[in-house]
PDB file of C-alpha atoms in Angstrom:
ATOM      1  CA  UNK A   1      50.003  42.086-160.566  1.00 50.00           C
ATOM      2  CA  UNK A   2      47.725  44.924-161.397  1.00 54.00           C
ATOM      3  CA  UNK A   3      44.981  45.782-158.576  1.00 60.00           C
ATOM      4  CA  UNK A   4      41.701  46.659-160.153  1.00 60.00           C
ATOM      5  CA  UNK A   5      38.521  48.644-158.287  1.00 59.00           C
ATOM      6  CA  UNK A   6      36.396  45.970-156.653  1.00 60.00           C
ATOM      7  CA  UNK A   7      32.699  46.574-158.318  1.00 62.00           C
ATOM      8  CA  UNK A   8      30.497  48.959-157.468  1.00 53.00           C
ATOM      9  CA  UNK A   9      27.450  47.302-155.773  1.00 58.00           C
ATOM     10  CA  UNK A  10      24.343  50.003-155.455  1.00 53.00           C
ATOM     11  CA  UNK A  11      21.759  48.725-153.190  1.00 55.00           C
ATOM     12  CA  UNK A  12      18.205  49.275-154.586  1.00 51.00           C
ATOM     13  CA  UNK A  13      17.426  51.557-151.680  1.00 48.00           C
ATOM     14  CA  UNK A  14      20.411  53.516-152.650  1.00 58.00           C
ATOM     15  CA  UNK A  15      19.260  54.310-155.975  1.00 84.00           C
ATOM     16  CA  UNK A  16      17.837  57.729-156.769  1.00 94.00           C
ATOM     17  CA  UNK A  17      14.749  58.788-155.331  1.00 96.00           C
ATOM     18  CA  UNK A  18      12.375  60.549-157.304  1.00 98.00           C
ATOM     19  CA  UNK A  19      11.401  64.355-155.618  1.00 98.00           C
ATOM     20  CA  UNK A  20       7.994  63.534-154.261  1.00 98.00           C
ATOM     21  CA  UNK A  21       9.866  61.708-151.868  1.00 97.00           C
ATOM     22  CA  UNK A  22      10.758  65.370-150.778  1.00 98.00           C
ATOM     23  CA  UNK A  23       6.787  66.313-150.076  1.00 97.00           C
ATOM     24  CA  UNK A  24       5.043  64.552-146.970  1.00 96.00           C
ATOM     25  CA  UNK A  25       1.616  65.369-148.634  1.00 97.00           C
ATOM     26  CA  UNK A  26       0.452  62.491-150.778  1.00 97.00           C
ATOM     27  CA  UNK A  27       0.990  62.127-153.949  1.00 96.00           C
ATOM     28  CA  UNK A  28      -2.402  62.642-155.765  1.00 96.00           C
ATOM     29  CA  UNK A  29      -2.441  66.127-153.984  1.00 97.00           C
ATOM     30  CA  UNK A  30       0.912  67.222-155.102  1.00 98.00           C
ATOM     31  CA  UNK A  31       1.671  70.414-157.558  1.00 98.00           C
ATOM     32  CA  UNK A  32       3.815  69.258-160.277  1.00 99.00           C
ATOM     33  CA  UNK A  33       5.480  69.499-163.459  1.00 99.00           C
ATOM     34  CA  UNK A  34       1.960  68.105-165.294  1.00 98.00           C
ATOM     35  CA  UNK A  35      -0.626  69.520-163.029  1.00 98.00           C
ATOM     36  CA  UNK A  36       0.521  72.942-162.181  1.00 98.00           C
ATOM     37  CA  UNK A  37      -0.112  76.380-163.516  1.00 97.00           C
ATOM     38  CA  UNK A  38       2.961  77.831-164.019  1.00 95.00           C
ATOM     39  CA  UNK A  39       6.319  77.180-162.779  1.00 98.00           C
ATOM     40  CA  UNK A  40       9.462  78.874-161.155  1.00 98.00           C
ATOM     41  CA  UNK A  41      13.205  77.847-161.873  1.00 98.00           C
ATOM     42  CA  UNK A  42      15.524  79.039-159.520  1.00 98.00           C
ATOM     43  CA  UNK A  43      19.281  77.982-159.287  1.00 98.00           C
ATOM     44  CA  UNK A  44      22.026  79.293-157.344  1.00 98.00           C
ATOM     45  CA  UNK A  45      25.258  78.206-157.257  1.00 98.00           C
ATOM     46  CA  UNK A  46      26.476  77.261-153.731  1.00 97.00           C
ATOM     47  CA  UNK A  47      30.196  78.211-153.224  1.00 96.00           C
ATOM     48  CA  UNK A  48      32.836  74.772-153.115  1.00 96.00           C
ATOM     49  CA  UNK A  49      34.426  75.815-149.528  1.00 93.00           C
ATOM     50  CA  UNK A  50      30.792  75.407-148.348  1.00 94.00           C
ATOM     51  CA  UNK A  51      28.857  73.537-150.070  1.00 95.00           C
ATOM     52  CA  UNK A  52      27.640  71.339-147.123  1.00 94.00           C
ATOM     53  CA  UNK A  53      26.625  74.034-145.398  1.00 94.00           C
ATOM     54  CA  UNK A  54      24.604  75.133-148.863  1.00 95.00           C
ATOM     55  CA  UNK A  55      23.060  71.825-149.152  1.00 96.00           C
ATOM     56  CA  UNK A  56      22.044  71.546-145.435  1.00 95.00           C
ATOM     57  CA  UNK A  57      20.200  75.268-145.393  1.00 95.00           C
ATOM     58  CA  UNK A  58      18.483  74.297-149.094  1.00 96.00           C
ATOM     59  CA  UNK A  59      17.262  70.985-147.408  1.00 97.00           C
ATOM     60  CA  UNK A  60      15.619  72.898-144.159  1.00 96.00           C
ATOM     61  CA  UNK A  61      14.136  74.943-147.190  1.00 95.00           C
ATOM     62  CA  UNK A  62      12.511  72.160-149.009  1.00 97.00           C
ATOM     63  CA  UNK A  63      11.468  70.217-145.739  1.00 97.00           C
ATOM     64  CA  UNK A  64       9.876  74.148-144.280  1.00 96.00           C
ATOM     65  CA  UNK A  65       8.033  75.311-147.584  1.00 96.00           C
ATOM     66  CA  UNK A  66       6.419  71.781-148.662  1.00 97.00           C
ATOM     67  CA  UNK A  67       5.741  70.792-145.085  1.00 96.00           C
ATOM     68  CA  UNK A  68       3.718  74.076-145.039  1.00 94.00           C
ATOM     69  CA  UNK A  69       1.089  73.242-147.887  1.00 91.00           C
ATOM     70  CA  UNK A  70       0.649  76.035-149.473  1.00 95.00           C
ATOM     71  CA  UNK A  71      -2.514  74.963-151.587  1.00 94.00           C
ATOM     72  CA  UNK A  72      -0.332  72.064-152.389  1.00 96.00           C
ATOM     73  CA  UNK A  73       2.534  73.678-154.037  1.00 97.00           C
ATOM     74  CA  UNK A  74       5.873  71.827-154.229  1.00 98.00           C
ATOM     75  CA  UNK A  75       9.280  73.206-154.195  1.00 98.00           C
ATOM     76  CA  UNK A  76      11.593  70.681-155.456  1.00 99.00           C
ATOM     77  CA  UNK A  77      14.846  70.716-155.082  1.00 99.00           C
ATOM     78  CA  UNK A  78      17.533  69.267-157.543  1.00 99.00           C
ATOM     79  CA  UNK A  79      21.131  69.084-158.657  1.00 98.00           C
ATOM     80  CA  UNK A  80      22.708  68.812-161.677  1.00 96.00           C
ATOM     81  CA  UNK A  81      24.311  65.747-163.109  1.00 92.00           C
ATOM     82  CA  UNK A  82      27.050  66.259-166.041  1.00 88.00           C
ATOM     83  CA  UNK A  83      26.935  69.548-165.450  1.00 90.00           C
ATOM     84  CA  UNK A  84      28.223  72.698-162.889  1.00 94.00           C
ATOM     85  CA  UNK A  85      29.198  71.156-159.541  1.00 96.00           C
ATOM     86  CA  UNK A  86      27.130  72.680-156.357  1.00 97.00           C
ATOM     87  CA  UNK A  87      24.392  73.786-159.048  1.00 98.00           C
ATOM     88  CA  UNK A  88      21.291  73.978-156.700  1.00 98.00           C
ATOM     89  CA  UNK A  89      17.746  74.271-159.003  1.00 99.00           C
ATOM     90  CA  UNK A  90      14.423  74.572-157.544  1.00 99.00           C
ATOM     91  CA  UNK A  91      11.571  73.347-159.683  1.00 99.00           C
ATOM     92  CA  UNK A  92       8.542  75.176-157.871  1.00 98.00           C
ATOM     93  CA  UNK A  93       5.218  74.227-158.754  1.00 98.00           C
ATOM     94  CA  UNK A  94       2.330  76.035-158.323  1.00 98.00           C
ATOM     95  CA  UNK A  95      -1.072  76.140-159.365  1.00 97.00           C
ATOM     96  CA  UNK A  96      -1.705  80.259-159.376  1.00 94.00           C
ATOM     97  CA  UNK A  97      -0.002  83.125-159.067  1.00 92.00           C
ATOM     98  CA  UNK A  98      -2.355  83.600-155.936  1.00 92.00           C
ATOM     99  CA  UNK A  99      -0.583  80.525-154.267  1.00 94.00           C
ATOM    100  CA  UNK A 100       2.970  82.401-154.639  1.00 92.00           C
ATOM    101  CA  UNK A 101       1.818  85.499-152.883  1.00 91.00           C
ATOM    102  CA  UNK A 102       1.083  82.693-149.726  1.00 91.00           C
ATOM    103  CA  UNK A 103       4.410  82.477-150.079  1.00 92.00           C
ATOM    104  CA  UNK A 104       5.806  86.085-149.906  1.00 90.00           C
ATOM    105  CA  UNK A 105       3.304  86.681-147.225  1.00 90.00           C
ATOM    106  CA  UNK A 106       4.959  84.047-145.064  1.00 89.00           C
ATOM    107  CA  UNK A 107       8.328  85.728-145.882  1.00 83.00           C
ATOM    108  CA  UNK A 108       6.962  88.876-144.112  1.00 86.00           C
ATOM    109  CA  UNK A 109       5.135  87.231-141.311  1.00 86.00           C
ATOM    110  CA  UNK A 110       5.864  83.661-140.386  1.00 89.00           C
ATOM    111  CA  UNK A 111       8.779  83.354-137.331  1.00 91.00           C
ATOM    112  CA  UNK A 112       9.587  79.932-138.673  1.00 90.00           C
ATOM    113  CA  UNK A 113      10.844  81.376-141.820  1.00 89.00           C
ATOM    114  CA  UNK A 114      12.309  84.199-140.577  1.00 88.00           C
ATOM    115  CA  UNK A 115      14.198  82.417-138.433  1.00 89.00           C
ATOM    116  CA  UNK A 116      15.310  80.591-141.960  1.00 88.00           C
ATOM    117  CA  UNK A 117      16.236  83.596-143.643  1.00 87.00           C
ATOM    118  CA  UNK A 118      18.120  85.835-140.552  1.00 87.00           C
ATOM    119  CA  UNK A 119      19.552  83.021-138.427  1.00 85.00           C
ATOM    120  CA  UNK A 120      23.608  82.179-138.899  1.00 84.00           C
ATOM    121  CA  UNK A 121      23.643  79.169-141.213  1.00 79.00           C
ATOM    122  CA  UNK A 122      27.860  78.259-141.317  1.00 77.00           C
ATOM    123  CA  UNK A 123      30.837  78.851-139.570  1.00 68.00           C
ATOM    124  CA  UNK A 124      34.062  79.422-141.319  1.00 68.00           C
ATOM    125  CA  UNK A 125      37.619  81.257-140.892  1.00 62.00           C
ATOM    126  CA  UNK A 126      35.893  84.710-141.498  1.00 58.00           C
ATOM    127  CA  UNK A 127      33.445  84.400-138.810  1.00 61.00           C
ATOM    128  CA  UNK A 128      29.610  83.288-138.688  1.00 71.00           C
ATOM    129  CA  UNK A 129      26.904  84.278-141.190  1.00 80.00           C
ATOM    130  CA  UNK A 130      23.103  83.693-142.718  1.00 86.00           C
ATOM    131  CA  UNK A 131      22.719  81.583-145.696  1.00 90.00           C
ATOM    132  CA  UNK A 132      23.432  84.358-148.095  1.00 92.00           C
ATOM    133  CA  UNK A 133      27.192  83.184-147.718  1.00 92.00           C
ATOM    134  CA  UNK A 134      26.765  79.539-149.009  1.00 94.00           C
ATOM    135  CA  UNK A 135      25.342  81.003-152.124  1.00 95.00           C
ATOM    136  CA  UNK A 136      27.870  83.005-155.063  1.00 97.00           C
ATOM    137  CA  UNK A 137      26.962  86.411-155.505  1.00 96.00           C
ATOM    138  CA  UNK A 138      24.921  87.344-157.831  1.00 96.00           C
ATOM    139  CA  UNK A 139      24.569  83.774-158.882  1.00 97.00           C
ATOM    140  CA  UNK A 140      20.635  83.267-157.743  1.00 96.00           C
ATOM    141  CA  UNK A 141      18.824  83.211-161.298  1.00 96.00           C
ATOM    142  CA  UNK A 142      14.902  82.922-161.740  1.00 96.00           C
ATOM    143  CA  UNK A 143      12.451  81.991-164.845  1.00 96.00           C
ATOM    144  CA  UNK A 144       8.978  81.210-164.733  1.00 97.00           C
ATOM    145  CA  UNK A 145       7.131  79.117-166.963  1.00 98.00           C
ATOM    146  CA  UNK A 146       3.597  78.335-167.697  1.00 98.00           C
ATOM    147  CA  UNK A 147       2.544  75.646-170.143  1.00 98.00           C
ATOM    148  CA  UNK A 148       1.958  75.790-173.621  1.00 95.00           C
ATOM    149  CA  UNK A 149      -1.019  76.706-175.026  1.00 84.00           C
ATOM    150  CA  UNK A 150      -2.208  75.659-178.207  1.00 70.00           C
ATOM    151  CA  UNK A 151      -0.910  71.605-177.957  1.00 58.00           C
ATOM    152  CA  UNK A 152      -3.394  68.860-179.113  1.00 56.00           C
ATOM    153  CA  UNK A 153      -7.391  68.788-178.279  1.00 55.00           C
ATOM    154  CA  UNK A 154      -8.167  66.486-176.065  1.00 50.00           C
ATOM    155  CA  UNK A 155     -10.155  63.986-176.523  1.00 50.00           C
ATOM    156  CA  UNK A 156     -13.528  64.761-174.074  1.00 52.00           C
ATOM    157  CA  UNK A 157     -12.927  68.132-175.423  1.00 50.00           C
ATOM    158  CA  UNK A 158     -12.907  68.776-171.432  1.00 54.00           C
ATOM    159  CA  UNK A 159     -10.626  71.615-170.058  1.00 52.00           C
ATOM    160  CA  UNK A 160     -10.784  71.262-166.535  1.00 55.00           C
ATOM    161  CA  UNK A 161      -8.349  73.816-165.249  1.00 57.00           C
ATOM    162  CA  UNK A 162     -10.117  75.958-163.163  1.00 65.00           C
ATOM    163  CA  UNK A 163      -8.205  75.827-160.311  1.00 86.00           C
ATOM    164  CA  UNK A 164      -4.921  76.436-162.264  1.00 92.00           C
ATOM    165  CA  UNK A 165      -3.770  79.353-163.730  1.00 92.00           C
ATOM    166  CA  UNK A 166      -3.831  78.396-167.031  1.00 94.00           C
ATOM    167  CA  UNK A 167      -4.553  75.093-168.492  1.00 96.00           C
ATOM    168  CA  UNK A 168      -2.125  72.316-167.346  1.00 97.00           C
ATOM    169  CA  UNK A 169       0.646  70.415-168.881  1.00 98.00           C
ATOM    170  CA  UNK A 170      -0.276  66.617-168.856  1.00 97.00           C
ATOM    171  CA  UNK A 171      -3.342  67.981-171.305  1.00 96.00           C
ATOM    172  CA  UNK A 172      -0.525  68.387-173.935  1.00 96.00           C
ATOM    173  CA  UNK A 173       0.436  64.799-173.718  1.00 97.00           C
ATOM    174  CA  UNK A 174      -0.945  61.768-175.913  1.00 96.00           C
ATOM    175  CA  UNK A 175       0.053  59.233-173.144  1.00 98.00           C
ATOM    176  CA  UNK A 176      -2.439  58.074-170.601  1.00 97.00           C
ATOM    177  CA  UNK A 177      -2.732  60.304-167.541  1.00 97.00           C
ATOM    178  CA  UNK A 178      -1.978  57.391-164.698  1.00 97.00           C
ATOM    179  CA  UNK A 179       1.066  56.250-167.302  1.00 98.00           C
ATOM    180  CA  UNK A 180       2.705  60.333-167.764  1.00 99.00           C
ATOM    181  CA  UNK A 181       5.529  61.323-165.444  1.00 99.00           C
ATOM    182  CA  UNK A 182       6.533  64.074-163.818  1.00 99.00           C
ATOM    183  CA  UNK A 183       8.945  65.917-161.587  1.00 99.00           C
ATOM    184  CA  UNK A 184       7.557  64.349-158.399  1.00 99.00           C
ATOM    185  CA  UNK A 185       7.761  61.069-160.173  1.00 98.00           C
ATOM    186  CA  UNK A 186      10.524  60.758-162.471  1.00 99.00           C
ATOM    187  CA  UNK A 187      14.262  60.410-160.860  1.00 98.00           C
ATOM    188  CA  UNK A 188      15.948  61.655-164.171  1.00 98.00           C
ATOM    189  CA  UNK A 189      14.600  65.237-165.427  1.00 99.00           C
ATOM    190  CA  UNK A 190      16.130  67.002-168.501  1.00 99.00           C
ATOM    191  CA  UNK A 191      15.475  71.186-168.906  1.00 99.00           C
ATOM    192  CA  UNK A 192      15.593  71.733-172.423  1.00 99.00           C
ATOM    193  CA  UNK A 193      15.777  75.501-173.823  1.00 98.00           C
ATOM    194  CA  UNK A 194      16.178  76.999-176.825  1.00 99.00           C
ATOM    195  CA  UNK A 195      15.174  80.410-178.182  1.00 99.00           C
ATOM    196  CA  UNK A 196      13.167  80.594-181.102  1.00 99.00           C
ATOM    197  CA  UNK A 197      13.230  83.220-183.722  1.00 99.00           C
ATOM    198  CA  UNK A 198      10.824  85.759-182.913  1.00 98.00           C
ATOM    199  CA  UNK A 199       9.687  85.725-186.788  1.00 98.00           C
ATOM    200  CA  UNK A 200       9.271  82.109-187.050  1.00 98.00           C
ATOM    201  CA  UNK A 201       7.169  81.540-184.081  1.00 98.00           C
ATOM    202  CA  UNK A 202       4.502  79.994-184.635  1.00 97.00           C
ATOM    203  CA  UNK A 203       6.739  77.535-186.510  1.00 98.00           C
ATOM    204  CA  UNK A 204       9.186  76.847-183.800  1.00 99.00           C
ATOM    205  CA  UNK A 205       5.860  75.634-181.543  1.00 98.00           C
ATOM    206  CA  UNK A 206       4.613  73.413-184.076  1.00 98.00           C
ATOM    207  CA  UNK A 207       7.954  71.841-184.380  1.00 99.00           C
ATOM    208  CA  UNK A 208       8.482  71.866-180.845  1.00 99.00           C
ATOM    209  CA  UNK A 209       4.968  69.832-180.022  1.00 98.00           C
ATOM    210  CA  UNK A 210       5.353  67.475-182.652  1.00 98.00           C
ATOM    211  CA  UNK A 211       8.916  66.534-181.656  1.00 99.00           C
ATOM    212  CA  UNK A 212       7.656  65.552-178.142  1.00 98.00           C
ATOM    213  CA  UNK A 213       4.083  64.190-179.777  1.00 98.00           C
ATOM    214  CA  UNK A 214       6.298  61.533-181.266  1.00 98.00           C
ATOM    215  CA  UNK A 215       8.619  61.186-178.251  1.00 99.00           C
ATOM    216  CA  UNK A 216       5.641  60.608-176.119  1.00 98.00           C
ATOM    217  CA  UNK A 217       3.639  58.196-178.116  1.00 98.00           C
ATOM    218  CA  UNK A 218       6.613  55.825-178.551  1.00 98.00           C
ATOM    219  CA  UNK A 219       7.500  55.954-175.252  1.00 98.00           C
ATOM    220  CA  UNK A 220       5.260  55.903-172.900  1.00 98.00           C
ATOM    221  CA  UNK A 221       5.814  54.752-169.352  1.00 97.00           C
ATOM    222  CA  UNK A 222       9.575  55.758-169.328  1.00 98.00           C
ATOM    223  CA  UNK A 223       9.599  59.746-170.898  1.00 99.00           C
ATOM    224  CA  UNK A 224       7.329  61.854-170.773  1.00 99.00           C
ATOM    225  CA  UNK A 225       7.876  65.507-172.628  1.00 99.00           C
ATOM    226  CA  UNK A 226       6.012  68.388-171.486  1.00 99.00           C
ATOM    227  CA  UNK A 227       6.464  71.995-173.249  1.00 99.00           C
ATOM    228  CA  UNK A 228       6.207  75.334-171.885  1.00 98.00           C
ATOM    229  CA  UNK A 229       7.456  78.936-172.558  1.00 97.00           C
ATOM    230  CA  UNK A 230       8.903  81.400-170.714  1.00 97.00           C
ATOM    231  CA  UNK A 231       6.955  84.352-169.426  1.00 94.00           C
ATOM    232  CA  UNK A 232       8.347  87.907-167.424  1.00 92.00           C
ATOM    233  CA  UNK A 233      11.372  86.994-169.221  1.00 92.00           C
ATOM    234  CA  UNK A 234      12.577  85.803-172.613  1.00 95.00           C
ATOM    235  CA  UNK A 235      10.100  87.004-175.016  1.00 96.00           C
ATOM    236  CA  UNK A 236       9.528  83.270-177.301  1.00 98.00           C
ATOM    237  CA  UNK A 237      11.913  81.310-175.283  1.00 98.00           C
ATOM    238  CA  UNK A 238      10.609  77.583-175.127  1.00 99.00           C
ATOM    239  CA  UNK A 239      11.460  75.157-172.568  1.00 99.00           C
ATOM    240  CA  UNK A 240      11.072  71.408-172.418  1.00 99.00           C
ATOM    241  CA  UNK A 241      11.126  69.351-168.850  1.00 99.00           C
ATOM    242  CA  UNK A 242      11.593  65.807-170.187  1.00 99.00           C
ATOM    243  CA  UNK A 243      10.466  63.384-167.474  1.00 99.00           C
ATOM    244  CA  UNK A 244      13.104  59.862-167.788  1.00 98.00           C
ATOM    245  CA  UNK A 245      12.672  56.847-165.983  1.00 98.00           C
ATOM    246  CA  UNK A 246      16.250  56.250-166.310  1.00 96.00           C
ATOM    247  CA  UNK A 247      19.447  57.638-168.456  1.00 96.00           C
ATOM    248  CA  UNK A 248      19.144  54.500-171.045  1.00 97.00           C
ATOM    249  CA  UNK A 249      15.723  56.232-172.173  1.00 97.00           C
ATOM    250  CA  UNK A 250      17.810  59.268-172.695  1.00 97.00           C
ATOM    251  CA  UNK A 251      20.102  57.089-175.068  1.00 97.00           C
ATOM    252  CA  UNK A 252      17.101  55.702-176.957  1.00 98.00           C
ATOM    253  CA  UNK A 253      15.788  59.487-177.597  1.00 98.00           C
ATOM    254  CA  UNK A 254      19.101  60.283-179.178  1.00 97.00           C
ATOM    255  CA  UNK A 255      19.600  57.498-181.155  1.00 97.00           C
ATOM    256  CA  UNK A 256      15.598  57.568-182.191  1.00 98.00           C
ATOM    257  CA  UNK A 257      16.322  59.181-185.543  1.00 98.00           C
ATOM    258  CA  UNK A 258      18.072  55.649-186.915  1.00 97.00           C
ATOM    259  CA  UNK A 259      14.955  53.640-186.270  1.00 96.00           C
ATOM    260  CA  UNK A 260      11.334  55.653-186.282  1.00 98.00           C
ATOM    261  CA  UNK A 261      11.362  57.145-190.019  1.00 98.00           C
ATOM    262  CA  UNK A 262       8.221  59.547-188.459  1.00 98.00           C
ATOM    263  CA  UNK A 263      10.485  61.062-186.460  1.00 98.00           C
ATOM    264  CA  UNK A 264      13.244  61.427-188.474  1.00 99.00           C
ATOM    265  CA  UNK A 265      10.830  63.017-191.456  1.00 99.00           C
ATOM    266  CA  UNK A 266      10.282  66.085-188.465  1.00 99.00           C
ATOM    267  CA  UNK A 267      14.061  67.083-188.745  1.00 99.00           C
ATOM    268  CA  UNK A 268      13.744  67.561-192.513  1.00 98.00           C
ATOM    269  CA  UNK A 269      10.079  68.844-193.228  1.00 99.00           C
ATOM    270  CA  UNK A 270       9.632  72.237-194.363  1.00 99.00           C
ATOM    271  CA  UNK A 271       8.319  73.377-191.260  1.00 99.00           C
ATOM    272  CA  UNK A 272       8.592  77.171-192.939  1.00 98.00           C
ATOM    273  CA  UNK A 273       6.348  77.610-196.224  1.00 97.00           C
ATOM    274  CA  UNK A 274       8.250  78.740-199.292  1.00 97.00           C
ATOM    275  CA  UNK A 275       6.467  81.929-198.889  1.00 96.00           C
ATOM    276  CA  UNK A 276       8.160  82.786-196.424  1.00 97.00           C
ATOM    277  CA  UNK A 277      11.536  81.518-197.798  1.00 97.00           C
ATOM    278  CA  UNK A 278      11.486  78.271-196.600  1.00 98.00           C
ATOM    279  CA  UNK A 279      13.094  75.900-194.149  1.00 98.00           C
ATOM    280  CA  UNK A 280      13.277  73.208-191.539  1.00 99.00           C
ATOM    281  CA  UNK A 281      13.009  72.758-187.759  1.00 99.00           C
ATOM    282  CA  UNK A 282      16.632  74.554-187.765  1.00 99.00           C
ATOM    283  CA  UNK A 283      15.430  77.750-189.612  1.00 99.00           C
ATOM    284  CA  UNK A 284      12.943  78.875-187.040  1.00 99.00           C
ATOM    285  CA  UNK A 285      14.977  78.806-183.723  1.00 99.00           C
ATOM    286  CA  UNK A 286      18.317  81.312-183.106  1.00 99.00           C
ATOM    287  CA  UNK A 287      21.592  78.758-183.453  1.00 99.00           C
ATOM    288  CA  UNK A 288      23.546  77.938-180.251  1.00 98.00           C
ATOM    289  CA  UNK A 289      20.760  79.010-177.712  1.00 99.00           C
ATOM    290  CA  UNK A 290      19.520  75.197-177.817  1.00 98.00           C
ATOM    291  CA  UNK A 291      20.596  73.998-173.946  1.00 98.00           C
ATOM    292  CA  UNK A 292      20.121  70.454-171.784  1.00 98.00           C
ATOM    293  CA  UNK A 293      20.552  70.537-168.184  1.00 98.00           C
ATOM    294  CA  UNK A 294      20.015  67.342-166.612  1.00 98.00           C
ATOM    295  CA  UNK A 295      18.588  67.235-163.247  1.00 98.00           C
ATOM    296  CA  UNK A 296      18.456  64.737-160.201  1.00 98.00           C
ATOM    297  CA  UNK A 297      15.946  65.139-156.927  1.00 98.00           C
ATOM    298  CA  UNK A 298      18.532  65.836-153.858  1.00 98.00           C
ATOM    299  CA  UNK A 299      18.321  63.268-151.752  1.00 97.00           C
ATOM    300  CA  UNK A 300      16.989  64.489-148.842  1.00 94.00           C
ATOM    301  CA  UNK A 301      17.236  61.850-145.551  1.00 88.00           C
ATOM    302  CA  UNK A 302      13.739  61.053-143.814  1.00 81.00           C
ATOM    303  CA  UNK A 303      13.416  62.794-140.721  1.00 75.00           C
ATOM    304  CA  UNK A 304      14.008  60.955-137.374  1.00 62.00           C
TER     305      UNK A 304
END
């Protein structure tokens, strides 16, 4: 008789946690993917021999920086799913470039986070050491982003981003503001990037914010698309963070093409004008550069 896996039963409180559950501030005070100025990536990849080690010093990280408010900035921490194993990611929101020197300025001064950065962090074969030696060498990679300009006009014609470095991301977005999700609120977050063509531009961005115009309008309440570019880095690279309430929505996004003729028509309009040669969505961004990383919020315990 053939034994078979008994099935897999996932209590509700087991299931994943979105990452505000990472901040103690609440939740209308929270920097985020939709209400923040610009954002940094950072990833590192933790090495396998000690990768609990890596995961405990990242969540003393988290816990330190967003227990310490700085103007309400939150530093997020993910993993990948589907992807590279012990892939660490950081989504850190802020709302000005002001608000990240707070940041270095604790680096220099604060005893708390020195204590972080210089204290040993593991014990292994070869002796003691800082956190330095969780991480791979060379392996700590950052981008920062800031919204794109240039998306729809809102309706009130209002732009009230003055305490943001440049005009937020949830004004992009067709869906309702108490309805949009984000990276404090969504448990499933896809990083989309792709380099556009530095000729084609222009084209590439009006492509890019009708493809999530459409995605957002159809499904509100489960995804919500938000676009950015990169800046101090790639010169026209573009970046999506596509907010899912769970991987099924994912599904429905790919398969979206088959059923919603509107969105379909965006993957063979002449998004170039003849003028200029001509050509679809395809034409204005460089092949293989398009990338998906899908993230999950670490789960990070409550303290005792």
């Amino acid at each position: 008789m053939t034994e078979t896996a008994p099935p897999l039963l996932i209590p509700a409180a087991a299931r994943i946690q979105p990452a505000g559950h990472q901040s103690p501030l609440p939740a209308d005070r929270i920097v985020h993917s939709g209400n923040a100025g610009f954002i940094q990536l950072r990833s590192a990849q933790l090495r396998y021999g000690l990768r609990r080690d890596g995961r405990a010093y990242l969540t003393e990280v988290a816990r330190f920086m967003n227990r310490a408010d700085l103007n309400s900035a939150s530093f997020f921490y993910f993993e990948e799913l589907f992807g590279r194993n012990d892939r660490a990611h950081f989504l850190i929101s802020w709302k000005s470039p002001q608000d990240y020197a707070l940041s270095v300025e604790m680096v220099d001064h604060d005893t708390e986070m020195a204590d972080l950065l210089e204290s040993d962090r593991v014990t292994d074969e070869a002796g003691t050491g800082d956190w330095a030696k969780t991480i791979v060498e060379a392996s700590m990679q950052e981008r920062v982003m800031i919204p794109q300009h240039g998306g729809p006009e809102p309706e009130d014609g209002e732009h009230p981003h003055d305490d943001t470095w440049v005009e937020p991301a949830w004004r992009q977005c067709v869906q309702p503001p108490e309805v949009q999700l984000n990276t404090a609120t969504a448990p499933y977050v896809v990083h989309r990037a792709v380099q556009a063509r530095h000729g084609f531009r222009n084209e590439a961005r009006a492509f890019a914010f009708a493809w999530q115009n459409r995605v957002n309008e159809l499904f509100a309440g489960s995804v919500t698309c938000y676009l950015y570019e990169e800046t101090f880095g790639r010169m026209d690279q573009l970046h999506w963070l596509i907010h899912l309430r769970s991987l099924e929505d994912w599904l429905r996004i790919e398969r979206l093409a088959d059923h919603d003729a509107q969105y379909a028509e965006l993957f063979t309009r002449q998004w170039i004008r003849a003028g200029r040669g001509g050509g679809i969505w395809a034409d204005a961004f460089v092949d293989g550069t398009l990338h998906d990383t899908l993230l999950v919020p670490f789960q990070i315990p409550a303290e005792a």
